[in-house]
mmCIF file of C-alpha atoms in Angstrom:
data_model
loop_
_atom_site.group_PDB
_atom_site.id
_atom_site.type_symbol
_atom_site.label_atom_id
_atom_site.label_comp_id
_atom_site.label_asym_id
_atom_site.label_seq_id
_atom_site.Cartn_x
_atom_site.Cartn_y
_atom_site.Cartn_z
ATOM 1 C CA UNK A 24 -75.398 -119.258 -24.275
ATOM 2 C CA UNK A 25 -76.791 -116.563 -22.051
ATOM 3 C CA UNK A 26 -80.445 -117.249 -21.453
ATOM 4 C CA UNK A 27 -83.283 -115.277 -19.926
ATOM 5 C CA UNK A 28 -86.201 -117.603 -19.357
ATOM 6 C CA UNK A 29 -89.826 -116.572 -19.209
ATOM 7 C CA UNK A 30 -90.976 -115.585 -15.751
ATOM 8 C CA UNK A 31 -87.527 -114.203 -14.887
ATOM 9 C CA UNK A 32 -85.946 -117.656 -14.678
ATOM 10 C CA UNK A 33 -82.183 -118.123 -15.089
ATOM 11 C CA UNK A 34 -82.758 -121.156 -17.274
ATOM 12 C CA UNK A 35 -84.947 -121.941 -20.247
ATOM 13 C CA UNK A 36 -88.570 -121.897 -19.179
ATOM 14 C CA UNK A 37 -91.769 -123.503 -20.393
ATOM 15 C CA UNK A 38 -93.783 -120.615 -18.958
ATOM 16 C CA UNK A 39 -93.482 -118.526 -22.124
ATOM 17 C CA UNK A 40 -90.992 -116.639 -24.293
ATOM 18 C CA UNK A 41 -87.255 -117.216 -23.778
ATOM 19 C CA UNK A 42 -84.505 -114.922 -25.039
ATOM 20 C CA UNK A 43 -80.899 -115.905 -25.605
ATOM 21 C CA UNK A 44 -77.528 -114.667 -26.803
ATOM 22 C CA UNK A 45 -74.677 -116.828 -27.979
ATOM 23 C CA UNK A 46 -71.385 -116.413 -29.778
ATOM 24 C CA UNK A 47 -71.100 -118.102 -33.161
ATOM 25 C CA UNK A 48 -68.235 -117.522 -35.563
ATOM 26 C CA UNK A 49 -67.006 -114.591 -33.483
ATOM 27 C CA UNK A 50 -70.370 -112.822 -33.590
ATOM 28 C CA UNK A 51 -72.999 -112.374 -30.908
ATOM 29 C CA UNK A 52 -76.258 -113.867 -32.133
ATOM 30 C CA UNK A 53 -79.573 -113.304 -30.419
ATOM 31 C CA UNK A 54 -82.801 -115.208 -30.608
ATOM 32 C CA UNK A 55 -85.981 -116.094 -28.831
ATOM 33 C CA UNK A 56 -88.433 -118.962 -28.760
ATOM 34 C CA UNK A 57 -91.591 -120.097 -27.056
ATOM 35 C CA UNK A 58 -92.340 -123.658 -25.966
ATOM 36 C CA UNK A 59 -94.834 -124.266 -28.779
ATOM 37 C CA UNK A 60 -92.244 -123.211 -31.391
ATOM 38 C CA UNK A 61 -89.997 -126.099 -30.330
ATOM 39 C CA UNK A 62 -92.725 -128.701 -29.858
ATOM 40 C CA UNK A 63 -93.250 -128.489 -26.097
ATOM 41 C CA UNK A 64 -96.309 -127.420 -24.103
ATOM 42 C CA UNK A 65 -96.539 -124.299 -21.972
ATOM 43 C CA UNK A 66 -96.833 -124.724 -18.203
ATOM 44 C CA UNK A 67 -97.341 -122.477 -15.196
ATOM 45 C CA UNK A 68 -94.586 -121.839 -12.665
ATOM 46 C CA UNK A 69 -96.526 -123.956 -10.184
ATOM 47 C CA UNK A 70 -96.518 -126.918 -12.611
ATOM 48 C CA UNK A 71 -92.718 -127.058 -12.613
ATOM 49 C CA UNK A 72 -92.009 -126.120 -9.004
ATOM 50 C CA UNK A 73 -89.798 -128.548 -7.113
ATOM 51 C CA UNK A 74 -89.825 -129.119 -3.395
ATOM 52 C CA UNK A 75 -87.891 -130.613 -0.550
ATOM 53 C CA UNK A 76 -84.971 -132.963 -1.162
ATOM 54 C CA UNK A 77 -87.025 -136.172 -1.164
ATOM 55 C CA UNK A 78 -89.549 -134.758 -3.610
ATOM 56 C CA UNK A 79 -86.777 -133.549 -5.907
ATOM 57 C CA UNK A 80 -85.124 -136.979 -5.828
ATOM 58 C CA UNK A 81 -88.451 -138.548 -6.821
ATOM 59 C CA UNK A 82 -88.885 -135.996 -9.616
ATOM 60 C CA UNK A 83 -85.387 -136.689 -10.921
ATOM 61 C CA UNK A 84 -85.946 -140.439 -10.999
ATOM 62 C CA UNK A 85 -89.320 -140.009 -12.723
ATOM 63 C CA UNK A 86 -87.706 -137.798 -15.365
ATOM 64 C CA UNK A 87 -84.887 -140.267 -15.987
ATOM 65 C CA UNK A 88 -87.451 -143.063 -16.292
ATOM 66 C CA UNK A 89 -89.270 -141.016 -18.941
ATOM 67 C CA UNK A 90 -92.441 -140.092 -17.061
ATOM 68 C CA UNK A 91 -94.227 -137.565 -19.269
ATOM 69 C CA UNK A 92 -95.110 -134.197 -17.805
ATOM 70 C CA UNK A 93 -93.797 -130.755 -16.926
ATOM 71 C CA UNK A 94 -90.611 -131.954 -15.219
ATOM 72 C CA UNK A 95 -89.492 -134.101 -18.148
ATOM 73 C CA UNK A 96 -90.359 -131.325 -20.589
ATOM 74 C CA UNK A 97 -88.357 -128.810 -18.546
ATOM 75 C CA UNK A 98 -85.320 -131.095 -18.555
ATOM 76 C CA UNK A 99 -85.700 -131.695 -22.286
ATOM 77 C CA UNK A 100 -85.842 -127.957 -22.905
ATOM 78 C CA UNK A 101 -82.659 -127.259 -20.981
ATOM 79 C CA UNK A 102 -80.820 -130.224 -22.488
ATOM 80 C CA UNK A 103 -81.884 -128.974 -25.920
ATOM 81 C CA UNK A 104 -80.510 -125.505 -25.194
ATOM 82 C CA UNK A 105 -77.185 -127.020 -24.113
ATOM 83 C CA UNK A 106 -76.976 -129.149 -27.245
ATOM 84 C CA UNK A 107 -77.827 -126.119 -29.395
ATOM 85 C CA UNK A 108 -75.294 -123.871 -27.662
ATOM 86 C CA UNK A 109 -72.559 -126.472 -28.127
ATOM 87 C CA UNK A 110 -73.495 -126.883 -31.808
ATOM 88 C CA UNK A 111 -74.364 -130.542 -31.405
ATOM 89 C CA UNK A 112 -77.771 -129.851 -32.981
ATOM 90 C CA UNK A 113 -78.937 -127.258 -35.508
ATOM 91 C CA UNK A 114 -82.022 -126.203 -33.565
ATOM 92 C CA UNK A 115 -83.456 -126.307 -30.075
ATOM 93 C CA UNK A 116 -86.337 -128.414 -31.392
ATOM 94 C CA UNK A 117 -83.847 -130.998 -32.651
ATOM 95 C CA UNK A 118 -82.218 -130.986 -29.218
ATOM 96 C CA UNK A 119 -85.575 -131.757 -27.595
ATOM 97 C CA UNK A 120 -85.921 -134.774 -29.872
ATOM 98 C CA UNK A 121 -82.392 -136.037 -29.117
ATOM 99 C CA UNK A 122 -82.885 -135.553 -25.368
ATOM 100 C CA UNK A 123 -86.148 -137.477 -25.450
ATOM 101 C CA UNK A 124 -84.504 -140.361 -27.313
ATOM 102 C CA UNK A 125 -81.653 -140.569 -24.786
ATOM 103 C CA UNK A 126 -84.071 -140.681 -21.863
ATOM 104 C CA UNK A 127 -86.328 -143.234 -23.602
ATOM 105 C CA UNK A 128 -83.302 -145.426 -24.281
ATOM 106 C CA UNK A 129 -82.519 -145.632 -20.558
ATOM 107 C CA UNK A 130 -78.995 -144.250 -21.073
ATOM 108 C CA UNK A 131 -79.579 -141.256 -18.796
ATOM 109 C CA UNK A 132 -80.827 -143.430 -15.935
ATOM 110 C CA UNK A 133 -77.948 -145.834 -16.462
ATOM 111 C CA UNK A 134 -75.469 -142.935 -16.213
ATOM 112 C CA UNK A 135 -77.004 -141.920 -12.873
ATOM 113 C CA UNK A 136 -76.577 -145.478 -11.607
ATOM 114 C CA UNK A 137 -72.926 -145.426 -12.694
ATOM 115 C CA UNK A 138 -72.333 -142.178 -10.826
ATOM 116 C CA UNK A 139 -74.097 -143.534 -7.735
ATOM 117 C CA UNK A 140 -71.839 -146.601 -7.702
ATOM 118 C CA UNK A 141 -68.658 -144.550 -8.015
ATOM 119 C CA UNK A 142 -66.588 -144.560 -4.854
ATOM 120 C CA UNK A 143 -63.730 -142.241 -4.059
ATOM 121 C CA UNK A 144 -61.152 -143.790 -1.760
ATOM 122 C CA UNK A 145 -60.449 -141.300 0.999
ATOM 123 C CA UNK A 146 -57.287 -140.963 2.974
ATOM 124 C CA UNK A 147 -57.700 -141.284 6.692
ATOM 125 C CA UNK A 148 -58.645 -137.960 8.206
ATOM 126 C CA UNK A 149 -59.970 -136.421 4.962
ATOM 127 C CA UNK A 150 -63.454 -135.003 5.345
ATOM 128 C CA UNK A 151 -65.642 -134.064 2.415
#
């Protein structure tokens, strides 16, 4: 999926209209959607702006814990687009629903904890 988000973003955006192109059955298909068409609110760019590392870590944890708001909705939108592009769902709106269920279930936060506990044994002298 090639996506042009509202406000000139390189990802799906809750600011307004999003346009996309994707290849299905050997054909290029185009489409567009707005947040309200897929069941999400519209926000301003300032509402979804991140910050320094510590703030972004806090935002990520809040999203994975299911805290409602512009950050969670932005993640749901982009997850939905990925699920739609990979044909795991029939619509972006359905992808939003699936994404919300996964986050509510705690599976997304659990996956982060698994990744955080993963250790790579390094050979002496190897620097990452």
